[in-house]
Every structure is written in structure tokens, then in C-alpha cells.
Coordinates of C-alpha atoms in Angstrom, one line a residue:
X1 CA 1.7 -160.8 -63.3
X2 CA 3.7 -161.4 -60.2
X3 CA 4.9 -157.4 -59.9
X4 CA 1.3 -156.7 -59.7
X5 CA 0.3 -159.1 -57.3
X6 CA 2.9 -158.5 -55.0
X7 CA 2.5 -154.4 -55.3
X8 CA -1.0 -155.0 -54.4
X9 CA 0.2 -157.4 -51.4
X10 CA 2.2 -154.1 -50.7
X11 CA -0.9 -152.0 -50.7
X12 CA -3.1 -153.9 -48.9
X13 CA -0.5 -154.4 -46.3
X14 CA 0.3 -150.7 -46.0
X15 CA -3.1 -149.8 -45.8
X16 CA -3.9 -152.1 -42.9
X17 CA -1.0 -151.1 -41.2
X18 CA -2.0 -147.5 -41.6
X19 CA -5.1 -148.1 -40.5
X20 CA -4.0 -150.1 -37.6
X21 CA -2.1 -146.6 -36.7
X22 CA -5.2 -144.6 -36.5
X23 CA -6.6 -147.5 -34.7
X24 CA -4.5 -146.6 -31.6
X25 CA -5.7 -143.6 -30.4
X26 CA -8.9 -143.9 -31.4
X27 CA -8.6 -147.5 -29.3
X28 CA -10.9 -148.7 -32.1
X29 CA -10.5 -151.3 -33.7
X30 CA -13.6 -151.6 -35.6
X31 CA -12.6 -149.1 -38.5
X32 CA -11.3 -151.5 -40.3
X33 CA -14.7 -152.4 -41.3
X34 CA -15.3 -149.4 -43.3
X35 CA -11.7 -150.0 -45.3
X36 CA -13.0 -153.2 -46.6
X37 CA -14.9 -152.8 -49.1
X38 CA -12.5 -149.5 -50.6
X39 CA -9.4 -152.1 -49.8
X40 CA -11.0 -153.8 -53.4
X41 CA -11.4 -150.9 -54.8
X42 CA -7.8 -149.8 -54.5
X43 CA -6.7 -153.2 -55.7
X44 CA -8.6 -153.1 -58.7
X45 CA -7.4 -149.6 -60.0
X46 CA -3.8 -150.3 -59.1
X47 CA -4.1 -153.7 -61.1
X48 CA -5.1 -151.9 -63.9
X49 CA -2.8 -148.5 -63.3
X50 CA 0.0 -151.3 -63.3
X51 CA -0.9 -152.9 -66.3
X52 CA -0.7 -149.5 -68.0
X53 CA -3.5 -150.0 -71.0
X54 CA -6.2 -147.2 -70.6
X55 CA -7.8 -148.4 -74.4
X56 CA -10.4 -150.6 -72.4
X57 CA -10.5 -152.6 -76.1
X58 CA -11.5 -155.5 -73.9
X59 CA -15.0 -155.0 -72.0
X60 CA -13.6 -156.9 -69.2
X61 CA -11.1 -154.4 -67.3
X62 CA -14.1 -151.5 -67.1
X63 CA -16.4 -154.0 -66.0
X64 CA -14.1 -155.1 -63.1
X65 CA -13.5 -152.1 -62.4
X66 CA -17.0 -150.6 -62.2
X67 CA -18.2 -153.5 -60.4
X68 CA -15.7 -153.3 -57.6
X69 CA -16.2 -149.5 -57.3
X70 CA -19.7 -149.5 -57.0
X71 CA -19.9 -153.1 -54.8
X72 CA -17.2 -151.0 -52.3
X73 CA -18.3 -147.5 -52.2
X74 CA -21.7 -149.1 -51.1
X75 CA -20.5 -151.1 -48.3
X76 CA -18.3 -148.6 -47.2
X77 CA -20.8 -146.0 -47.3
X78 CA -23.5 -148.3 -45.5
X79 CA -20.8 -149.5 -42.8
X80 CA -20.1 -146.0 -42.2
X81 CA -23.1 -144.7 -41.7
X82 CA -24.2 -147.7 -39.5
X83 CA -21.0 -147.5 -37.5
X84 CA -19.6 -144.3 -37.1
X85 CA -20.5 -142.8 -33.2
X86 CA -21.3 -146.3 -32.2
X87 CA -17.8 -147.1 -30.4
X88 CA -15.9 -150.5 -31.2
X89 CA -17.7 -153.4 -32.4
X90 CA -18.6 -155.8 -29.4
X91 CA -16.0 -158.5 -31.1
X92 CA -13.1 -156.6 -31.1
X93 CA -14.4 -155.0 -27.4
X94 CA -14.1 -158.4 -26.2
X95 CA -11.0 -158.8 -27.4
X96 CA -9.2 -156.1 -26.0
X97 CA -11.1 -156.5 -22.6
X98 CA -9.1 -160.2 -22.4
X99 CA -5.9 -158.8 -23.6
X100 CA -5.8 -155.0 -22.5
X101 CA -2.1 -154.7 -22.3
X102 CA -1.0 -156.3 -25.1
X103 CA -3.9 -155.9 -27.7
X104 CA -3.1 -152.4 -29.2
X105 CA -0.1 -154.6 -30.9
X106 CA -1.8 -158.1 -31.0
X107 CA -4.3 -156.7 -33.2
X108 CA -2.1 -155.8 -35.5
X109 CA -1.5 -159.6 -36.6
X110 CA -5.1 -161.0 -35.0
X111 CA -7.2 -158.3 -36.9
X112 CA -5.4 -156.4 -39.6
X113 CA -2.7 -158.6 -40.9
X114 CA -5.1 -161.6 -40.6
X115 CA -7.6 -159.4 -42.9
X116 CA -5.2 -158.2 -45.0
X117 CA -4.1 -161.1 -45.8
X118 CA -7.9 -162.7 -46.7
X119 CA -8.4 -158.9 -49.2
X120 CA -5.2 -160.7 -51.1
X121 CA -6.4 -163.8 -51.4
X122 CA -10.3 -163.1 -52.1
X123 CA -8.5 -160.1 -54.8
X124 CA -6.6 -162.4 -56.5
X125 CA -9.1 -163.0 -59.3
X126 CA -10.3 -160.0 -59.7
X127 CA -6.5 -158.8 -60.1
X128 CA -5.8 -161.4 -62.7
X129 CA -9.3 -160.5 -64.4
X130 CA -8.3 -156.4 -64.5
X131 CA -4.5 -157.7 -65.8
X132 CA -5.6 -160.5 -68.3
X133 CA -8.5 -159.2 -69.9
X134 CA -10.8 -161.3 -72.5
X135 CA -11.0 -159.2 -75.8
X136 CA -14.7 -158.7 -77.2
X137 CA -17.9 -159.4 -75.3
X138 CA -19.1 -162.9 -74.2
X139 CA -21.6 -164.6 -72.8
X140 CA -19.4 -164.8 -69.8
X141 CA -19.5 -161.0 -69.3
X142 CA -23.2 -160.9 -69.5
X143 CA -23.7 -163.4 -66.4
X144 CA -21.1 -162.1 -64.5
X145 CA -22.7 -158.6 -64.5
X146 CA -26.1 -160.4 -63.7
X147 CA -24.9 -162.0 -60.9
X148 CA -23.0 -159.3 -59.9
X149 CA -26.3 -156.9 -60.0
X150 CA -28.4 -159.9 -58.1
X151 CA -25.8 -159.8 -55.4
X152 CA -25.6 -156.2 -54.8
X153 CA -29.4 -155.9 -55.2
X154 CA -29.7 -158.6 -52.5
X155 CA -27.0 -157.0 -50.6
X156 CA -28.7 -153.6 -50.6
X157 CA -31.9 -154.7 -49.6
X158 CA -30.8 -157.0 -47.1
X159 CA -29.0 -154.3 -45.1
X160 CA -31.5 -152.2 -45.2
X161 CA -34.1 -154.7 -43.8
X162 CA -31.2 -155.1 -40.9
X163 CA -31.5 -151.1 -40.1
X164 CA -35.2 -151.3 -40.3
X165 CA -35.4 -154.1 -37.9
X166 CA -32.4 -152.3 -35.6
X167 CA -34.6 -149.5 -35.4
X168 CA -37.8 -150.8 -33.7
X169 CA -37.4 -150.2 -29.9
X170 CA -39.7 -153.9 -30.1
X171 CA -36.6 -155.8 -31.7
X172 CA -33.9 -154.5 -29.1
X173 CA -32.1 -158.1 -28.0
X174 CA -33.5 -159.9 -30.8
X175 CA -31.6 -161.2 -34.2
X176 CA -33.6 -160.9 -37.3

């Protein structure tokens, strides 16, 4: 178990840094919003392309893993179309406005190591979950996926209440 949490500390790393590259030029900062939610994703089929066992005998693993797909290809999806043409989010404008020398590298540790270390640490169970899977069904597997589906219902309407709200000239200035 510690190969594949440390392969997927690898991952996350090298994504973030990656990112972080592409970051320069753009001199945005803000795109690592839209890796988030695919940063889980990645995690959870490279857990389970580690663990090498494609049989799915235990319900658990394809349930992970469907649940983290879907959960991150929606936020990405909704981040990107909410943010792309927009410029840099106001938070990370800020700070590289009080650091503009030094925050193309700064970043780095302030913004992308700092999150890449919270997408290990939040991963963790599901990486132990997609490795050390519970044979059969339970009643364990049935609530998970009901909370699961009442968070990403909840999720779903929520931002879309957000981009409704965003879009009436009336709210401009306002917080919902």
C-alpha cells in the first residue's frame, strides 16, 4: 500500500508542477482550478491500475471509481466553462499584484504544492478504498452511493443557482 500511495504523491506532484509550467506564460494561475477535480480522477484509476485486479469481484473498486469520475468530470467541466476567457481569479490576482517579481516561482509552493499536497491527503481514502476493497455488497455501499448522489445532486444545483444569480445585470456586486 505504500508503493501506491507514494506513486500517487508522484502524480499529483508532477501534475501540479506541470501545470504550474503552463501557468507561466499564460501568467495564470487560476487553472489550477479546473485540474482539481480530474487530479481525483487520476488518483483513483492509477490506485486501481497499480493494484492490477481488473475482476471488479468486489463492488467497491467500480463504485470508487465511477464516483470519482463522474464527481470530477463535473466540476471540471462546470469550472471550465465558468472560467475559461475570464482572466486569473481575483485571489491569485492579488497575489501576484503584492509579489510581482517573485510570484511566478512563489506560487509554485503557495498555490500548487500547497494544493497538491491537500489532493494527497483528501485522496488518501479513497486510494486505500480503490486498493483494499470490501468483497460482496453491504449496506455500507448502499449509503455511500446515497450520499454520494445527495452531494453531487446538491452540488449540481447549487452551481447552477450561482450562474443564474451571476447572470442578472441586478445581482452585479452582490453575494448570493
Amino acid at each position: 500500500m505504500t508503493e501506491i500511495v507514494m506513486n500517487n504523491a508522484v502524480l499529483i506532484g508532477g501534475m501540479m508542477a506541470l501545470v504550474w509550467l503552463v501557468s507561466i506564460p499564460l501568467r495564470d494561475v487560476s487553472i489550477i482550478d479546473l485540474v482539481w477535480g480530474l487530479g481525483f480522477v487520476l488518483v483513483a484509476w492509477k490506485t486501481a491500475w497499480l493494484f492490477n485486479d481488473w475482476s471488479f469481484a468486489a463492488p467497491s473498486r467500480p463504485l470508487l471509481l465511477g464516483m470519482t469520475t463522474l464527481w470530477g468530470l463535473r466540476l471540471t467541466s462546470h469550472l471550465a466553462m465558468r472560467n475559461i476567457g475570464h482572466g486569473e481569479d481575483k485571489r491569485y490576482a492579488a497575489m501576484r499584484c503584492a509579489r510581482p517579481q517573485t510570484f511566478w516561482w512563489q506560487s509554485l509552493l503557495l498555490v500548487f504544492g500547497l494544493q497538491a499536497g491537500v489532493m494527497w491527503l483528501i485522496s488518501l481514502p479513497l486510494q486505500f478504498g480503490i486498493a483494499q476493497p470490501t468483497p460482496g455488497w453491504h449496506w455500507q455501499h448502499v449509503l455511500g452511493l446515497l450520499f454520494w448522489a445527495m452531494g453531487l445532486f446538491f452540488e449540481a444545483v447549487g452551481d447552477w443557482q450561482l450562474m443564474r444569480f451571476k447572470q442578472n445585470p441586478a445581482n452585479r456586486g452582490q453575494v448570493l
